[in-house]
PDB file of C-alpha atoms in Angstrom:
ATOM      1  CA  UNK B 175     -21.372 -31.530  11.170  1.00  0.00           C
ATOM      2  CA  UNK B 176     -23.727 -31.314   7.783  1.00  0.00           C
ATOM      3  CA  UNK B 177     -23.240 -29.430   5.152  1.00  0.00           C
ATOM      4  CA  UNK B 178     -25.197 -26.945   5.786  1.00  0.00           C
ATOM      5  CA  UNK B 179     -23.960 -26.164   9.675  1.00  0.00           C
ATOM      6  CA  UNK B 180     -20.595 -26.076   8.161  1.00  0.00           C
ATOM      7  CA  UNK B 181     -21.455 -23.118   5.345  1.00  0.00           C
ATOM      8  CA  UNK B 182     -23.252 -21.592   8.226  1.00  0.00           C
ATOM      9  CA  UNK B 183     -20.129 -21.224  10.093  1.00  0.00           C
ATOM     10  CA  UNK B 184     -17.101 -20.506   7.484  1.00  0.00           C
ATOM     11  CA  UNK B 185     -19.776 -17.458   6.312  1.00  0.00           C
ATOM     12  CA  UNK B 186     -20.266 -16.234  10.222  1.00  0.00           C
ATOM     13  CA  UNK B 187     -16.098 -16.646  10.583  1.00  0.00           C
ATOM     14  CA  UNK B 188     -15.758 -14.649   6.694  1.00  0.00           C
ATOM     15  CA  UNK B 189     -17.566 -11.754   7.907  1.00  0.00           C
ATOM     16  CA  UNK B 190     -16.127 -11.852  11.137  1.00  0.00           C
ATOM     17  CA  UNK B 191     -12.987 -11.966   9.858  1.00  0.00           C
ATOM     18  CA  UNK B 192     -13.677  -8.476   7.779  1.00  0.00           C
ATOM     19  CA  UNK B 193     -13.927  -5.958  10.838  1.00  0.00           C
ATOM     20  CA  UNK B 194     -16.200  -3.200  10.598  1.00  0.00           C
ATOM     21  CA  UNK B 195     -15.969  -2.584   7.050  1.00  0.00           C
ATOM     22  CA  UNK B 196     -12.167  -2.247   7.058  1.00  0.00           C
ATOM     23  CA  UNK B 197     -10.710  -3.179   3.680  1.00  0.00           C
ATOM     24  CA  UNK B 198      -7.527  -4.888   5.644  1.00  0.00           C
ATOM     25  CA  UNK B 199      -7.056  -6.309   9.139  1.00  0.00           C
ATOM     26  CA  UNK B 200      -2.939  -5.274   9.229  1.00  0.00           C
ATOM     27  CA  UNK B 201      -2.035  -1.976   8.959  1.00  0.00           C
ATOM     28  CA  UNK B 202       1.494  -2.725   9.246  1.00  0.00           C
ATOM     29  CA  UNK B 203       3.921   0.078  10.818  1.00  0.00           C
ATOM     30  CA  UNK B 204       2.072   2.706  11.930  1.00  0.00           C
ATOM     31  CA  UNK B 205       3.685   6.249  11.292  1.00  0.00           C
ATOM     32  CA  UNK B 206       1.559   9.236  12.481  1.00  0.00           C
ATOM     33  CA  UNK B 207       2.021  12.763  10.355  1.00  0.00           C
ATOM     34  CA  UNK B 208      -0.040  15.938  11.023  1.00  0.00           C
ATOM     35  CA  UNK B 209      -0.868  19.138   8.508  1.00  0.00           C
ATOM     36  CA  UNK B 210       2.152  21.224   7.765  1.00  0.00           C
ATOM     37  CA  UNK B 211       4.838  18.136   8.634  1.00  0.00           C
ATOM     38  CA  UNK B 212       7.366  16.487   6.350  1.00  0.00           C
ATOM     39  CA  UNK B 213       7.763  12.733   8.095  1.00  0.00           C
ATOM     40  CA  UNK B 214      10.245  10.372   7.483  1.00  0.00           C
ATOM     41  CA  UNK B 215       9.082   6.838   7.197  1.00  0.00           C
ATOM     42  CA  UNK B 216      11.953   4.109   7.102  1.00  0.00           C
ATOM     43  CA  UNK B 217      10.546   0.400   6.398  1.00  0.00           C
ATOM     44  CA  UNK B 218      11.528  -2.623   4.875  1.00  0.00           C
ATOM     45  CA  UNK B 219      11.263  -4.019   1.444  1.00  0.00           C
ATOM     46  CA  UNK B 220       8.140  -6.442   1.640  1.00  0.00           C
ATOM     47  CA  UNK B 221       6.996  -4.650   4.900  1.00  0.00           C
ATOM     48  CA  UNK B 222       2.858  -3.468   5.193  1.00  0.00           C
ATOM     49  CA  UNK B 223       2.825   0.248   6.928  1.00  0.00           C
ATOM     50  CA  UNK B 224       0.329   3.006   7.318  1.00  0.00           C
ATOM     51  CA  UNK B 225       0.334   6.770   7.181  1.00  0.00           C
ATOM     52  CA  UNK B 226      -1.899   7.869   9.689  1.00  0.00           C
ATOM     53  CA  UNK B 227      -3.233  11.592  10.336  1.00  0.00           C
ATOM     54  CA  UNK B 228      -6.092  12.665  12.839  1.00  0.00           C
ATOM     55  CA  UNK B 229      -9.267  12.695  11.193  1.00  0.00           C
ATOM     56  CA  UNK B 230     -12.974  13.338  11.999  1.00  0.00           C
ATOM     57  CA  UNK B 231     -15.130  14.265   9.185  1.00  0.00           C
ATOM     58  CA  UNK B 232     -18.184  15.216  11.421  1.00  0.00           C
ATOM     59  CA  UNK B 233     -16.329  18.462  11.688  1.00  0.00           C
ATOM     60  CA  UNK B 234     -15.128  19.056   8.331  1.00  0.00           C
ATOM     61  CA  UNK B 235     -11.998  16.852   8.057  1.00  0.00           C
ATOM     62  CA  UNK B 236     -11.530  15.355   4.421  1.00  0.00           C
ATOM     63  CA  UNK B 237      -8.054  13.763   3.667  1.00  0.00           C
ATOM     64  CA  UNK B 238      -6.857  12.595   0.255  1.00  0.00           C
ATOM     65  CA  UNK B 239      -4.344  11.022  -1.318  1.00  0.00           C
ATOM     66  CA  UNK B 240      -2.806  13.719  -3.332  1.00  0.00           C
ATOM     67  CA  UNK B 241      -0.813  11.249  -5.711  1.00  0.00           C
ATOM     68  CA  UNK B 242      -0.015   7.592  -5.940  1.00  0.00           C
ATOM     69  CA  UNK B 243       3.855   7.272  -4.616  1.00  0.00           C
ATOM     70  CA  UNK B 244       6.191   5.550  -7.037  1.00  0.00           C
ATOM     71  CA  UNK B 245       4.731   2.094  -7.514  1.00  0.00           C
ATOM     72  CA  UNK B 246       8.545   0.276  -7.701  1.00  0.00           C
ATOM     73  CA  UNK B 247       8.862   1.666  -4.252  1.00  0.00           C
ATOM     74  CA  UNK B 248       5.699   1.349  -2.665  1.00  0.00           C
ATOM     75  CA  UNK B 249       1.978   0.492  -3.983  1.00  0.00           C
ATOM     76  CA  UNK B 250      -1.034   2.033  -2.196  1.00  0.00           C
ATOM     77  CA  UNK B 251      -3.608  -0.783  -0.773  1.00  0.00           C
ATOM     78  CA  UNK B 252      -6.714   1.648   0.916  1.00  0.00           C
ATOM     79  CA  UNK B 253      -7.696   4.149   2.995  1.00  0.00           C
ATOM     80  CA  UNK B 254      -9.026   3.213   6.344  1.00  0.00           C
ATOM     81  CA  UNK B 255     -11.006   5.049   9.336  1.00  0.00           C
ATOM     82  CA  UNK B 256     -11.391   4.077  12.628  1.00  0.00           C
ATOM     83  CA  UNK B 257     -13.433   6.316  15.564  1.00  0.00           C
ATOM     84  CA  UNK B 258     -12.581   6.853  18.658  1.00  0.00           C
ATOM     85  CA  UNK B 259     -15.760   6.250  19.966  1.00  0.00           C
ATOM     86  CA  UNK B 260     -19.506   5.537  19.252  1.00  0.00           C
ATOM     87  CA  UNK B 261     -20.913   9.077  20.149  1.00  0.00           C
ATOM     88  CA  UNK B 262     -21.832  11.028  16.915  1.00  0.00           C
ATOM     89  CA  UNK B 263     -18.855  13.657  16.033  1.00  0.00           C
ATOM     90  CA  UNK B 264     -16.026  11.530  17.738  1.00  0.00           C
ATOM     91  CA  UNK B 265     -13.136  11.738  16.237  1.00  0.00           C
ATOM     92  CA  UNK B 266     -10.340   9.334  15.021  1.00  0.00           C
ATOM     93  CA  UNK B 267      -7.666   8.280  12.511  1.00  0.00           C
ATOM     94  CA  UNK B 268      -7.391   8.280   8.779  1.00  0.00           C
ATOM     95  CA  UNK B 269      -4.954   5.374   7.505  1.00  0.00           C
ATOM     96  CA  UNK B 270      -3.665   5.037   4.319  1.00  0.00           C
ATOM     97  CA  UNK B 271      -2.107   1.887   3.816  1.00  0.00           C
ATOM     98  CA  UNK B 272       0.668   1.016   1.739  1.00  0.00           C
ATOM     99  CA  UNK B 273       3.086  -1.828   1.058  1.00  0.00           C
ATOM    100  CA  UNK B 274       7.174  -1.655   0.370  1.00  0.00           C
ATOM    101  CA  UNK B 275       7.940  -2.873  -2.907  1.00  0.00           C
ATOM    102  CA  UNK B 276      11.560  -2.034  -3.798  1.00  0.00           C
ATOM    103  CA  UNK B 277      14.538  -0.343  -2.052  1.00  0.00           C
ATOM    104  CA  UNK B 278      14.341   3.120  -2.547  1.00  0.00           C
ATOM    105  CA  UNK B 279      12.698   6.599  -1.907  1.00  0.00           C
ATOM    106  CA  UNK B 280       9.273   8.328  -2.694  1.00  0.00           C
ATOM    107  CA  UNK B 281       6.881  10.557  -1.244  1.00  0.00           C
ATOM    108  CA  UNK B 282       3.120  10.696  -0.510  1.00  0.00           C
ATOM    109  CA  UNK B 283       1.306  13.783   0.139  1.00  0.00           C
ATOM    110  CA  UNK B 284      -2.220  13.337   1.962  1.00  0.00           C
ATOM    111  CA  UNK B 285      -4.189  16.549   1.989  1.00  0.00           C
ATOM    112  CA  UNK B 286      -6.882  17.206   4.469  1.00  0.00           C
ATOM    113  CA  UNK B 287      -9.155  19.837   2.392  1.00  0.00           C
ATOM    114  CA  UNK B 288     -11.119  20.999   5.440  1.00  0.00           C
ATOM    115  CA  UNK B 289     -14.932  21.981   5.490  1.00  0.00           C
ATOM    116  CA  UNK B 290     -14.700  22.100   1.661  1.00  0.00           C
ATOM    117  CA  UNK B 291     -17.804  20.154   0.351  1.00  0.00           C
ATOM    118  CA  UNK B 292     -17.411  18.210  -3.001  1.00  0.00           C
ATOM    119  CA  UNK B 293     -15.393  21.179  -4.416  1.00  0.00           C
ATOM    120  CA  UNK B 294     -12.059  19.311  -2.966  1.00  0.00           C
ATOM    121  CA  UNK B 295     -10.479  23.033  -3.134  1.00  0.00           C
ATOM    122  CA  UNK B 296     -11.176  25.718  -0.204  1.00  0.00           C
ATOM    123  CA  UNK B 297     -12.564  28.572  -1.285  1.00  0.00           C
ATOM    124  CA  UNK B 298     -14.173  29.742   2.178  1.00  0.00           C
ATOM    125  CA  UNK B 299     -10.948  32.131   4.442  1.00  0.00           C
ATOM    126  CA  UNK B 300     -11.596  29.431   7.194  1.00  0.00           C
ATOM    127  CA  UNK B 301     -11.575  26.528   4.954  1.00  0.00           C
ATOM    128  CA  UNK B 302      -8.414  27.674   3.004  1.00  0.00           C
ATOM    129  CA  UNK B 303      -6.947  28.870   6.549  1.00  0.00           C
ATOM    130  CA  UNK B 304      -7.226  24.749   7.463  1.00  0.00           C
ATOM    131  CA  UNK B 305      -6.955  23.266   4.616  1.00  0.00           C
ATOM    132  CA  UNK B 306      -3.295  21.436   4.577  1.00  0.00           C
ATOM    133  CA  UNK B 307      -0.883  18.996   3.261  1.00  0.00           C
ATOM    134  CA  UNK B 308       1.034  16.274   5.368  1.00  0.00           C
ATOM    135  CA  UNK B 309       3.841  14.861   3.630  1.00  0.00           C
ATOM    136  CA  UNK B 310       5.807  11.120   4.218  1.00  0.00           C
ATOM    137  CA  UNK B 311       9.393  10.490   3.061  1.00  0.00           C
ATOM    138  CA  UNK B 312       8.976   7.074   1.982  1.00  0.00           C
ATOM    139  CA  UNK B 313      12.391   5.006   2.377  1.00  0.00           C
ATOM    140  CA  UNK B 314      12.291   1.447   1.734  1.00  0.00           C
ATOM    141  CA  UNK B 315      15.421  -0.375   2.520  1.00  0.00           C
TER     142      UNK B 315
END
C-alpha cells in the first residue's frame, strides 16, 4: 500500500470513527431524569456515565448545565444530542456526560429553560410554566 493510499484510509477511519459530530463515542451508564425529579445515580470511581433528559429543541427545549458538580467527585466531559429520527422536529435525548473521579457525593442540576430565546430565563407564563430543573444525586463509590 503507498503512502498516500494509506493517509487516505487512517483519515476515512478518523472521521468515521467521530460519529455524527458527537464529541465522545461512550456515554458510559446511562441514567435518564425528567423536569421536576431528584435522581439518584450510583457509579463507580473511574466509571464514564451520562445524565440523559428528553430533548427536542425544534419545539423549544433548551437544557443546561446549571453548575459544574464537584470536580474531586466527578468532572463534566460534553453535552451530546442524538434524534430520534431524520424528519425535521423529531425529537430525542440530551446527554451530558461525565466521568467518576473520587468516592463521594455531588449533584448536577440540568435546566431545560423552555421556548426562552437567548434570554436563558422565562419571562413568557408558558415559558416560565415549562421551564424546569432535573436534578442527579451523584454517588461515586
Amino acid at each position: 500500500m503507498n503512502r498516500t493510499l494509506a493517509a487516505a484510509v487512517l483519515v476515512t477511519v478518523a472521521v468515521a470513527g467521530c460519529g455524527a459530530g458527537s464529541a465522545v463515542n461512550d456515554y458510559g451508564t446511562v441514567v435518564k431524569g425528567a423536569k421536576g425529579q431528584t435522581t439518584q445515580v450510583e457509579v463507580g470511581q473511574g466509571d464514564r456515565f451520562s445524565l440523559a433528559v428528553s430533548d427536542n429543541p425544534s419545539v423549544g427545549d433548551s437544557w443546561s448545565l446549571v453548575e459544574v458538580p464537584d470536580a474531586k467527585v466527578a468532572s463534566f466531559i460534553s453535552e451530546e444530542h442524538e434524534s430520534d429520527g431524520e424528519a425535521p422536529g423529531s425529537g430525542g435525548t440530551g446527554y451530558f456526560v461525565f466521568n467518576a473521579k473520587r468516592p463521594g457525593t455531588t449533584e448536577v442540576k440540568l435546566f431545560n429553560c423552555w421556548r426562552c430565546g437567548a434570554e436563558k430565563t422565562p419571562t413568557a407564563p408558558d415559558s416560565v410554566k415549562d421551564s424546569g430543573t432535573a436534578i442527579f444525586t451523584i454517588t461515586v463509590k
